[in-house]
CSV table of C-alpha atoms and ligand atoms in Angstrom, one decimal:
chain,number,residue,atom,x,y,z
D,1378,MET,CA,-94.6,-73.2,-48.2
D,1379,GLU,CA,-97.2,-74.3,-50.7
D,1380,LYS,CA,-100.2,-73.7,-48.4
D,1381,ASP,CA,-99.1,-70.1,-48.0
D,1382,GLN,CA,-98.7,-69.6,-51.8
D,1383,GLN,CA,-102.3,-70.7,-52.3
D,1384,ASP,CA,-103.6,-68.5,-49.5
D,1385,GLN,CA,-105.8,-65.7,-50.8
D,1386,LEU,CA,-105.4,-63.7,-47.5
D,1387,ALA,CA,-101.6,-64.0,-47.4
D,1388,LYS,CA,-101.3,-60.4,-48.8
D,1389,TYR,CA,-102.7,-58.9,-45.6
D,1390,ARG,CA,-99.8,-60.1,-43.5
D,1391,LYS,CA,-97.6,-57.3,-44.7
D,1392,GLU,CA,-100.2,-54.8,-43.6
D,1393,PHE,CA,-99.4,-55.6,-40.0
D,1394,TYR,CA,-96.5,-54.8,-37.8
D,1395,LEU,CA,-95.0,-58.2,-37.2
D,1396,ARG,CA,-91.6,-58.6,-35.7
D,1397,ASP,CA,-89.2,-60.7,-37.8
D,1398,ASP,CA,-87.9,-62.5,-34.7
D,1399,LEU,CA,-91.3,-63.5,-33.3
D,1400,ILE,CA,-94.2,-65.8,-34.2
D,1401,TYR,CA,-97.2,-64.1,-32.7
D,1402,LEU,CA,-100.0,-66.5,-31.8
D,1403,ASP,CA,-101.8,-64.4,-29.2
D,1404,GLY,CA,-104.1,-62.4,-31.5
D,1405,ASN,CA,-107.1,-63.6,-29.5
D,1406,SER,CA,-105.8,-61.7,-26.4
D,1407,LEU,CA,-104.4,-58.6,-28.2
D,1408,GLY,CA,-104.6,-58.3,-32.0
D,1409,LEU,CA,-101.6,-56.7,-33.8
D,1410,LEU,CA,-101.4,-53.1,-35.0
D,1411,SER,CA,-102.0,-52.7,-38.7
D,1412,LYS,CA,-100.8,-49.8,-40.9
D,1413,ARG,CA,-104.5,-49.0,-41.6
D,1414,ALA,CA,-105.3,-48.8,-37.9
D,1415,GLU,CA,-102.3,-46.6,-37.3
D,1416,LYS,CA,-103.3,-44.3,-40.1
D,1417,SER,CA,-106.9,-43.9,-39.0
D,1418,LEU,CA,-105.7,-43.1,-35.5
D,1419,ASN,CA,-103.2,-40.5,-36.8
D,1420,GLU,CA,-106.0,-39.0,-38.9
D,1421,VAL,CA,-108.1,-38.4,-35.8
D,1422,ILE,CA,-105.1,-36.9,-34.0
D,1423,GLN,CA,-104.7,-34.6,-37.0
D,1424,SER,CA,-108.3,-33.6,-36.9
D,1425,TRP,CA,-107.9,-32.7,-33.2
D,1426,LYS,CA,-104.9,-30.6,-34.2
D,1427,GLU,CA,-106.7,-28.9,-37.0
D,1428,TYR,CA,-110.3,-28.6,-36.0
D,1429,ALA,CA,-110.2,-28.7,-32.2
D,1430,ILE,CA,-113.9,-28.7,-31.0
D,1431,ASP,CA,-115.1,-28.7,-34.6
D,1432,GLY,CA,-113.6,-32.2,-35.0
D,1433,TRP,CA,-116.9,-33.5,-33.6
D,1434,THR,CA,-118.5,-32.6,-37.0
D,1435,GLU,CA,-115.6,-31.9,-39.4
D,1436,GLY,CA,-112.8,-33.9,-40.9
D,1437,GLY,CA,-112.7,-37.3,-42.6
D,1438,ALA,CA,-114.2,-39.1,-39.6
D,1439,PRO,CA,-116.3,-36.7,-37.5
D,1440,TRP,CA,-116.2,-37.9,-33.9
D,1441,TYR,CA,-119.9,-37.3,-33.2
D,1442,TYR,CA,-120.9,-40.2,-35.6
D,1443,MET,CA,-117.9,-42.5,-35.1
D,1444,ALA,CA,-119.6,-44.9,-32.8
D,1445,GLU,CA,-122.4,-45.4,-35.3
D,1446,THR,CA,-119.9,-45.6,-38.3
D,1447,ILE,CA,-117.9,-48.3,-36.6
D,1448,GLY,CA,-121.2,-50.0,-35.5
D,1449,GLU,CA,-122.1,-50.5,-39.1
D,1450,SER,CA,-118.9,-52.5,-39.8
D,1451,LEU,CA,-119.4,-54.4,-36.6
D,1452,ALA,CA,-123.0,-55.2,-37.5
D,1453,LYS,CA,-121.8,-57.1,-40.6
D,1454,LEU,CA,-119.6,-59.2,-38.5
D,1455,VAL,CA,-122.3,-60.2,-36.1
D,1456,GLY,CA,-125.1,-60.5,-38.7
D,1457,ALA,CA,-127.2,-57.7,-37.4
D,1458,LYS,CA,-128.9,-54.6,-38.7
D,1459,LYS,CA,-126.9,-51.3,-38.6
D,1460,ALA,CA,-129.4,-49.9,-36.0
D,1461,GLU,CA,-128.8,-52.8,-33.7
D,1462,VAL,CA,-125.1,-52.3,-33.1
D,1463,ILE,CA,-123.0,-49.5,-31.5
D,1464,ALA,CA,-119.3,-49.2,-30.6
D,1465,SER,CA,-119.3,-48.2,-27.0
D,1466,ASN,CA,-117.7,-48.6,-23.6
D,1467,SER,CA,-115.9,-51.9,-22.8
D,1468,THR,CA,-117.0,-55.5,-22.7
D,1469,THR,CA,-117.7,-55.4,-19.0
D,1470,VAL,CA,-119.4,-52.0,-19.0
D,1471,ASN,CA,-121.6,-53.1,-21.9
D,1472,LEU,CA,-122.6,-56.2,-19.9
D,1473,HIS,CA,-123.4,-53.9,-16.9
D,1474,GLN,CA,-125.6,-51.9,-19.2
D,1475,ILE,CA,-127.4,-55.0,-20.4
D,1476,LEU,CA,-128.0,-56.2,-16.9
D,1477,ALA,CA,-129.2,-52.8,-15.7
D,1478,THR,CA,-131.6,-52.6,-18.6
D,1479,PHE,CA,-132.8,-56.1,-19.2
D,1480,PHE,CA,-132.6,-57.8,-15.8
D,1481,GLN,CA,-136.1,-57.0,-14.6
D,1482,PRO,CA,-136.6,-59.5,-11.8
D,1483,LYS,CA,-140.1,-60.3,-10.6
D,1484,GLU,CA,-141.4,-62.5,-7.8
D,1485,GLY,CA,-140.7,-66.0,-8.9
D,1486,LYS,CA,-138.7,-65.0,-12.0
D,1487,ASN,CA,-135.5,-63.5,-10.8
D,1488,LYS,CA,-132.6,-65.9,-11.5
D,1489,ILE,CA,-129.7,-65.5,-14.0
D,1490,ILE,CA,-128.0,-68.4,-15.8
D,1491,ALA,CA,-124.3,-68.3,-16.6
D,1492,ASP,CA,-121.7,-71.0,-16.9
D,1493,GLU,CA,-118.8,-72.1,-14.7
D,1494,LEU,CA,-116.3,-71.7,-17.5
D,1495,ASN,CA,-117.0,-68.1,-18.5
D,1496,PHE,CA,-114.5,-65.3,-18.2
D,1497,PRO,CA,-114.4,-64.0,-14.6
D,1498,SER,CA,-115.3,-60.4,-15.4
D,1499,ASP,CA,-118.8,-61.5,-16.7
D,1500,ILE,CA,-119.4,-63.5,-13.5
D,1501,TYR,CA,-118.4,-60.5,-11.3
D,1502,ALA,CA,-120.7,-58.2,-13.2
D,1503,ILE,CA,-123.7,-60.6,-13.0
D,1504,LYS,CA,-123.2,-61.2,-9.3
D,1505,SER,CA,-122.9,-57.5,-8.6
D,1506,HIS,CA,-126.3,-56.9,-10.2
D,1507,LEU,CA,-127.9,-59.6,-8.1
D,1508,ARG,CA,-126.4,-58.0,-5.0
D,1509,MET,CA,-127.6,-54.5,-6.0
D,1510,ARG,CA,-131.1,-55.8,-6.4
D,1511,GLY,CA,-131.0,-57.3,-2.9
D,1512,TYR,CA,-130.7,-61.0,-4.1
D,1513,SER,CA,-128.2,-63.6,-2.9
D,1514,GLU,CA,-126.0,-66.0,-4.8
D,1515,GLU,CA,-129.0,-68.4,-4.8
D,1516,GLN,CA,-130.3,-66.4,-7.8
D,1517,PHE,CA,-127.1,-67.2,-9.7
D,1518,ILE,CA,-127.4,-70.4,-11.6
D,1519,SER,CA,-124.0,-71.7,-12.8
D,1520,ILE,CA,-124.1,-74.4,-15.5
D,1521,GLN,CA,-121.4,-76.9,-14.6
D,1522,SER,CA,-119.1,-78.5,-17.1
D,1523,ARG,CA,-119.0,-82.3,-17.1
D,1524,ASP,CA,-115.4,-82.5,-18.1
D,1525,GLY,CA,-113.8,-79.2,-17.2
D,1526,GLN,CA,-113.6,-78.0,-20.8
D,1527,PHE,CA,-117.0,-77.9,-22.5
D,1528,ILE,CA,-120.6,-77.0,-21.7
D,1529,ARG,CA,-123.4,-79.2,-22.9
D,1530,GLU,CA,-126.3,-77.3,-24.4
D,1531,GLU,CA,-128.7,-79.9,-23.0
D,1532,ASP,CA,-127.4,-79.0,-19.5
D,1533,ILE,CA,-128.2,-75.3,-20.1
D,1534,ILE,CA,-131.6,-76.1,-21.5
D,1535,ALA,CA,-132.4,-78.3,-18.6
D,1536,ALA,CA,-131.7,-75.4,-16.2
D,1537,MET,CA,-134.1,-73.1,-18.1
D,1538,ASN,CA,-137.2,-73.0,-15.9
D,1539,GLU,CA,-139.9,-70.5,-15.0
D,1540,GLU,CA,-137.6,-68.9,-12.3
D,1541,ILE,CA,-135.0,-67.8,-14.9
D,1542,ALA,CA,-135.2,-64.2,-16.0
D,1543,LEU,CA,-132.0,-63.9,-18.0
D,1544,ILE,CA,-129.2,-65.9,-19.6
D,1545,ILE,CA,-125.7,-64.7,-20.3
D,1546,LEU,CA,-123.3,-67.1,-22.0
D,1547,PRO,CA,-120.1,-66.9,-24.1
D,1548,SER,CA,-120.4,-67.6,-27.9
D,1549,VAL,CA,-117.0,-69.2,-27.9
D,1550,LEU,CA,-115.5,-70.4,-24.6
D,1551,TYR,CA,-112.2,-68.6,-24.0
D,1552,ARG,CA,-110.3,-71.7,-23.0
D,1553,SER,CA,-111.6,-74.7,-25.0
D,1554,GLY,CA,-112.8,-72.6,-27.9
D,1555,GLN,CA,-116.1,-74.4,-28.0
D,1556,ILE,CA,-118.8,-72.6,-30.0
D,1557,LEU,CA,-122.1,-72.8,-28.2
D,1558,GLN,CA,-125.2,-73.5,-30.3
D,1559,MET,CA,-126.6,-70.0,-30.1
D,1560,LYS,CA,-129.6,-70.5,-32.4
D,1561,ARG,CA,-130.8,-73.5,-30.5
D,1562,LEU,CA,-130.3,-71.9,-27.1
D,1563,VAL,CA,-132.2,-68.8,-28.1
D,1564,GLU,CA,-135.1,-70.9,-29.3
D,1565,GLU,CA,-135.3,-72.8,-26.1
D,1566,ALA,CA,-135.0,-69.7,-23.9
D,1567,HIS,CA,-137.7,-67.8,-25.8
D,1568,LYS,CA,-140.1,-70.8,-25.5
D,1569,ARG,CA,-139.8,-70.2,-21.7
D,1570,ASP,CA,-140.0,-66.4,-21.9
D,1571,ILE,CA,-136.4,-65.9,-21.0
D,1572,LEU,CA,-134.1,-63.2,-22.4
D,1573,ILE,CA,-130.7,-64.5,-23.6
D,1574,GLY,CA,-127.5,-62.9,-24.8
D,1575,PHE,CA,-123.9,-63.7,-25.5
D,1576,ASP,CA,-120.4,-62.5,-24.9
D,1577,LEU,CA,-118.7,-62.5,-28.3
D,1578,CYS,CA,-115.2,-61.6,-27.2
D,1579,HIS,CA,-113.8,-64.8,-28.8
D,1580,SER,CA,-116.0,-65.0,-31.8
D,1581,ILE,CA,-116.2,-61.6,-33.2
D,1582,GLY,CA,-113.9,-61.4,-36.2
D,1583,ALA,CA,-113.3,-65.1,-36.0
D,1584,ILE,CA,-116.5,-66.8,-36.9
D,1585,PRO,CA,-119.7,-65.7,-38.7
D,1586,HIS,CA,-122.8,-64.9,-36.6
D,1587,SER,CA,-126.5,-64.3,-37.5
D,1588,LEU,CA,-127.7,-62.6,-34.4
D,1589,THR,CA,-130.7,-61.0,-35.9
D,1590,GLU,CA,-131.9,-64.1,-37.7
D,1591,TRP,CA,-131.3,-66.2,-34.5
D,1592,ASN,CA,-133.3,-63.6,-32.5
D,1593,VAL,CA,-130.6,-63.1,-29.9
D,1594,ASP,CA,-131.7,-60.5,-27.5
D,1595,PHE,CA,-128.4,-58.8,-26.9
D,1596,ALA,CA,-124.7,-59.3,-27.2
D,1597,PHE,CA,-121.5,-57.5,-26.2
D,1598,TRP,CA,-117.8,-57.9,-26.9
D,1599,CYS,CA,-114.3,-56.3,-27.0
D,1600,ASN,CA,-112.6,-55.1,-30.2
D,1601,TYR,CA,-109.0,-55.5,-29.2
D,1602,LYS,CA,-108.8,-59.3,-29.8
D,1603,HIS,CA,-109.5,-60.6,-33.3
D,1604,LEU,CA,-110.5,-57.2,-34.5
D,1605,ASN,CA,-107.1,-55.6,-33.8
D,1606,GLY,CA,-108.5,-52.3,-32.4
D,1607,GLY,CA,-105.6,-51.8,-29.9
D,1608,PRO,CA,-105.3,-52.1,-26.2
D,1609,GLY,CA,-108.4,-51.0,-24.4
D,1610,ALA,CA,-110.2,-50.4,-27.7
D,1611,VAL,CA,-113.9,-49.3,-27.3
D,1612,GLY,CA,-116.1,-52.4,-27.2
D,1613,GLY,CA,-119.3,-53.4,-29.1
D,1614,LEU,CA,-122.9,-53.8,-28.1
D,1615,TYR,CA,-125.8,-55.4,-30.0
D,1616,ILE,CA,-129.4,-54.9,-29.0
D,1617,ASN,CA,-132.1,-56.7,-31.0
D,1618,GLU,CA,-134.5,-54.2,-32.7
D,1619,CYS,CA,-137.4,-55.6,-30.8
D,1620,HIS,CA,-136.0,-54.1,-27.6
D,1621,HIS,CA,-135.3,-50.6,-29.0
D,1622,GLY,CA,-137.1,-48.1,-27.0
D,1623,THR,CA,-136.5,-49.9,-23.7
D,1624,ALA,CA,-135.1,-47.2,-21.4
D,1625,PRO,CA,-131.4,-47.7,-20.7
D,1626,GLY,CA,-130.7,-48.9,-17.1
D,1627,LEU,CA,-127.6,-46.8,-17.1
D,1628,ALA,CA,-128.5,-43.6,-18.9
D,1629,GLY,CA,-126.2,-40.8,-20.1
D,1630,TRP,CA,-126.4,-38.0,-22.6
D,1631,PHE,CA,-124.8,-39.9,-25.4
D,1632,GLY,CA,-127.7,-42.2,-25.4
D,1633,SER,CA,-129.9,-39.3,-26.5
D,1634,HIS,CA,-131.4,-38.9,-29.9
D,1635,LYS,CA,-128.6,-37.2,-31.9
D,1636,GLN,CA,-130.7,-34.2,-33.0
D,1637,LYS,CA,-131.9,-33.6,-29.4
D,1638,GLN,CA,-128.7,-34.2,-27.4
D,1639,PHE,CA,-127.5,-30.6,-27.5
D,1640,ASP,CA,-130.9,-29.2,-26.5
D,1641,MET,CA,-129.6,-29.9,-23.1
D,1642,GLU,CA,-133.0,-30.8,-21.6
D,1643,HIS,CA,-133.2,-32.6,-18.4
D,1644,GLU,CA,-135.9,-34.9,-19.8
D,1645,MET,CA,-133.9,-37.3,-21.9
D,1646,THR,CA,-135.1,-38.1,-25.5
D,1647,VAL,CA,-133.7,-41.6,-25.8
D,1648,ALA,CA,-132.3,-42.6,-29.2
D,1649,ASP,CA,-134.5,-45.1,-31.0
D,1650,ASP,CA,-131.8,-47.6,-31.8
D,1651,ALA,CA,-128.8,-49.2,-30.1
D,1652,SER,CA,-127.1,-45.8,-29.7
D,1653,ALA,CA,-129.4,-45.4,-26.7
D,1654,TYR,CA,-127.2,-47.7,-24.6
D,1655,GLN,CA,-124.1,-45.5,-24.8
D,1656,MET,CA,-123.5,-43.4,-21.7
D,1657,GLY,CA,-121.0,-40.5,-21.8
D,1658,THR,CA,-118.6,-39.1,-24.4
D,1659,PRO,CA,-117.1,-41.9,-26.4
D,1660,GLN,CA,-113.3,-42.5,-26.1
D,1661,ILE,CA,-112.6,-41.3,-29.6
D,1662,LEU,CA,-108.9,-42.1,-29.5
D,1663,SER,CA,-109.6,-45.7,-28.4
D,1664,MET,CA,-112.1,-46.0,-31.2
D,1665,ALA,CA,-110.2,-44.4,-34.1
D,1666,PRO,CA,-107.9,-47.4,-34.8
D,1667,LEU,CA,-111.0,-49.5,-35.5
D,1668,LEU,CA,-111.9,-47.5,-38.5
D,1669,GLY,CA,-108.7,-48.8,-40.3
D,1670,ALA,CA,-108.7,-52.2,-38.6
D,1671,LEU,CA,-112.3,-52.9,-39.7
D,1672,SER,CA,-111.8,-51.8,-43.2
D,1673,MET,CA,-109.9,-55.1,-43.8
D,1674,PHE,CA,-112.8,-57.1,-42.4
D,1675,ASP,CA,-115.2,-55.2,-44.7
D,1676,GLU,CA,-113.0,-56.0,-47.6
D,1677,VAL,CA,-112.3,-59.7,-46.9
D,1678,GLY,CA,-115.6,-60.7,-45.3
D,1679,ILE,CA,-115.9,-63.0,-42.4
D,1680,ASN,CA,-116.4,-66.2,-44.4
D,1681,ALA,CA,-113.0,-66.1,-46.0
D,1682,ILE,CA,-111.4,-65.4,-42.5
D,1683,ARG,CA,-113.3,-68.4,-41.0
D,1684,GLN,CA,-112.3,-70.7,-43.8
D,1685,LYS,CA,-108.6,-69.9,-43.5
D,1686,SER,CA,-108.8,-70.1,-39.7
D,1687,LEU,CA,-110.2,-73.6,-39.9
D,1688,GLN,CA,-107.4,-74.6,-42.2
D,1689,LEU,CA,-104.8,-73.1,-39.9
D,1690,THR,CA,-106.1,-74.9,-36.8
D,1691,ASP,CA,-106.6,-78.1,-38.8
D,1692,TYR,CA,-103.0,-78.0,-39.9
D,1693,MET,CA,-101.9,-77.2,-36.3
D,1694,MET,CA,-103.8,-80.2,-34.9
D,1695,ASP,CA,-102.4,-82.5,-37.5
D,1696,LEU,CA,-98.9,-81.4,-36.7
D,1697,ILE,CA,-99.5,-81.8,-32.9
D,1698,HIS,CA,-100.8,-85.3,-33.6
D,1699,TYR,CA,-97.8,-86.4,-35.6
D,1700,GLU,CA,-95.0,-84.4,-34.1
D,1701,LEU,CA,-95.8,-84.3,-30.4
D,1702,LYS,CA,-97.0,-87.8,-29.8
D,1703,PRO,CA,-94.4,-88.8,-27.1
D,1704,PHE,CA,-94.9,-85.8,-24.9
D,1705,ALA,CA,-98.3,-86.2,-23.1
D,1706,PHE,CA,-100.0,-83.2,-24.6
D,1707,GLN,CA,-103.8,-83.3,-24.7
D,1708,LEU,CA,-106.1,-81.3,-27.0
D,1709,TYR,CA,-108.6,-79.5,-24.7
D,1710,ASN,CA,-110.3,-77.7,-27.6
D,1711,ARG,CA,-113.1,-79.0,-29.8
D,1712,THR,CA,-111.6,-80.6,-32.8
D,1713,ASP,CA,-114.6,-80.5,-35.1
D,1714,GLU,CA,-116.2,-77.4,-36.6
D,1715,SER,CA,-117.7,-76.4,-33.3
D,1716,ARG,CA,-114.3,-74.9,-32.5
D,1717,GLY,CA,-113.5,-71.2,-32.6
D,1718,ALA,CA,-110.2,-69.8,-33.8
D,1719,HIS,CA,-107.7,-71.2,-31.3
D,1720,ILE,CA,-106.2,-74.4,-30.0
D,1721,LEU,CA,-105.8,-75.2,-26.3
D,1722,LEU,CA,-103.1,-77.7,-25.6
D,1723,GLY,CA,-103.0,-79.2,-22.1
D,1724,HIS,CA,-99.9,-80.2,-20.3
D,1725,LYS,CA,-99.0,-80.3,-16.6
D,1726,GLU,CA,-95.9,-78.3,-17.4
D,1727,ALA,CA,-97.8,-75.8,-19.4
D,1728,ALA,CA,-96.7,-72.6,-17.5
D,1729,ARG,CA,-93.1,-73.2,-18.1
D,1730,ILE,CA,-93.5,-74.6,-21.6
D,1731,CYS,CA,-95.0,-71.2,-22.4
D,1732,LYS,CA,-92.0,-69.5,-21.0
D,1733,ALA,CA,-89.7,-71.7,-23.1
D,1734,LEU,CA,-91.8,-70.9,-26.2
D,1735,LYS,CA,-91.4,-67.2,-25.5
D,1736,GLU,CA,-87.7,-67.6,-25.1
D,1737,GLU,CA,-87.7,-69.2,-28.6
D,1738,GLY,CA,-89.7,-66.3,-30.1
D,1739,VAL,CA,-93.1,-67.9,-30.1
D,1740,ILE,CA,-95.9,-65.9,-28.3
D,1741,PRO,CA,-98.6,-68.2,-27.0
D,1742,ASP,CA,-100.7,-67.5,-23.9
D,1743,PHE,CA,-100.9,-69.6,-20.8
D,1744,ARG,CA,-104.3,-70.2,-19.3
D,1745,MET,CA,-104.7,-71.5,-15.8
D,1746,PRO,CA,-104.2,-74.2,-14.7
D,1747,ASP,CA,-102.5,-76.2,-17.5
D,1748,GLY,CA,-103.4,-74.8,-20.9
D,1749,ILE,CA,-101.3,-73.4,-23.7
D,1750,ARG,CA,-103.5,-71.3,-26.0
D,1751,LEU,CA,-102.3,-70.9,-29.6
D,1752,ALA,CA,-104.2,-68.7,-31.9
D,1753,PRO,CA,-103.1,-68.5,-35.6
D,1754,VAL,CA,-104.9,-65.5,-36.9
D,1755,SER,CA,-106.2,-65.5,-40.5
D,1756,LEU,CA,-105.2,-62.0,-41.4
D,1757,TYR,CA,-101.6,-62.2,-40.4
D,1758,ASN,CA,-100.4,-65.7,-39.5
D,1759,SER,CA,-99.1,-68.1,-42.1
D,1760,PHE,CA,-99.1,-71.8,-42.4
D,1761,GLU,CA,-95.3,-71.6,-42.0
D,1762,ASP,CA,-95.8,-69.9,-38.6
D,1763,VAL,CA,-97.8,-72.9,-37.5
D,1764,TRP,CA,-95.2,-75.4,-38.8
D,1765,ARG,CA,-92.4,-73.6,-37.1
D,1766,THR,CA,-94.3,-73.3,-33.8
D,1767,ILE,CA,-94.9,-77.0,-33.5
D,1768,ASN,CA,-91.4,-77.8,-34.5
D,1769,ILE,CA,-90.0,-75.4,-31.9
D,1770,LEU,CA,-92.3,-76.9,-29.3
D,1771,LYS,CA,-91.1,-80.4,-30.3
D,1772,LYS,CA,-87.5,-79.3,-29.8
D,1773,ILE,CA,-88.3,-77.8,-26.4
D,1774,MET,CA,-89.9,-81.1,-25.3
D,1775,GLU,CA,-87.0,-83.2,-26.7
D,1776,GLU,CA,-84.3,-81.1,-25.1
D,1777,GLU,CA,-86.4,-80.4,-22.0
D,1778,THR,CA,-85.3,-76.7,-22.0
D,1779,TYR,CA,-88.6,-75.8,-20.2
D,1780,LYS,CA,-87.1,-77.3,-17.1
D,1781,LYS,CA,-85.0,-74.3,-16.5
D,1782,PHE,CA,-88.1,-72.2,-15.8
D,1783,GLU,CA,-90.4,-72.4,-12.8
D,1784,ASN,CA,-93.8,-73.8,-13.5
D,1785,ILE,CA,-95.8,-70.8,-12.4
D,1786,ARG,CA,-97.7,-68.1,-14.3
D,1787,GLY,CA,-96.5,-64.5,-14.8
D,1788,VAL,CA,-98.6,-61.5,-13.6
D,1789,ILE,CA,-100.2,-61.3,-17.0
D,1790,ALA,CA,-100.5,-64.8,-18.5
Q,2714,LIG,C1,-111.4,-60.5,-23.0
Q,2714,LIG,C2,-112.7,-60.9,-22.4
Q,2714,LIG,C3,-113.3,-59.9,-21.6
Q,2714,LIG,C4,-112.7,-58.6,-21.2
Q,2714,LIG,O1,-113.5,-57.7,-20.8
Q,2714,LIG,P1,-113.0,-56.1,-20.8
Q,2714,LIG,O2,-114.1,-55.4,-20.2
Q,2714,LIG,O3,-112.8,-55.8,-22.2
Q,2714,LIG,O4,-111.8,-56.1,-20.0
Q,2714,LIG,C5,-114.6,-60.3,-21.1
Q,2714,LIG,N1,-115.2,-61.5,-21.4
Q,2714,LIG,C6,-114.5,-62.4,-22.2
Q,2714,LIG,C7,-115.2,-63.7,-22.5
Q,2714,LIG,C8,-113.3,-62.1,-22.7
Q,2714,LIG,O5,-112.7,-63.0,-23.5
């Protein structure tokens, strides 16, 4: 296909383990394994074999500094300074750390804003902190969507009053792919003396960010979606420099100043950068694949990835428009440039259409209640993947082969 011949990133496809019989469009749930990630994982296994305990400081990627090394690559992707980013914990644990550290409720300023479309784990974490501090759900302010898919920035801003202590929002909504206007929201929050941060799970590795320039207070994310770090890969945490020195709410010895950690004192000397917000020993084997995986992002840069991503989703939306007209699909995603890197196609038969797609070798994911999420990923999907997917979908609809499946979701959708 001509579009693939002109694609500067096409050469990266062969660096990934793609099955010939599948079209993988689920890289925003679990990114694929690359040869580089496999290699960096194997190197760490090798250093364990060879150096045992000394692997902490010896070998090609000494474990003691790995969280900071990976943090440096992550910092480029989120537009932050090296000292502001650390690879640590998981998305949910990093959010707990942020809440434990920066939710400092006072009389009359003790509420948290979130939105009704955010990922459930974030909401559970926020509510648990309110409970732990003795508050009720009244302190939880959930911004409602007017249409079930999108959140209006005006509605968030209207809810920012003097009672709000903290705001946690997604950068890109996991269903509709809407990119929230982070810069604008931060400006409005800071005018009212409110701290604000974002969950970057669906934006890291997909779109550019300028967290430092926008003055975002904190951010957190997972590294197994667009960044291809592997199942359960260690997550990421950004803490704006202006907050460095704030004592971690959930402290542990890996938050210590690196030179002091092994003094084993009971008085903690907290690191003076984002490292402070780690807790215990990092999961080295769940971090090692990121060294290889991120080297591709270092090489390509996020702007080229974003540019191709927009072309892929543009092409997909065009094909949906022309090829699927008779079949009552609805685009639930933003269609302009305020969209992230995936498409959400709505249909009342979505659950079983996804099963029919899988039977035909296309891997989408189903999102309750009626969404088919399709994510063509810049580093390994082609324009031909997109073309074939929509044509397979057209055939499924014409032949009604989805009708042989039940319209309910699987355990993991
Ligand atoms: C994937 C995802 C998570 C997952 O959290 P984990 O702690 O990594 O399981 C959280 N929030 C959002 C928005 C996500 O997309």
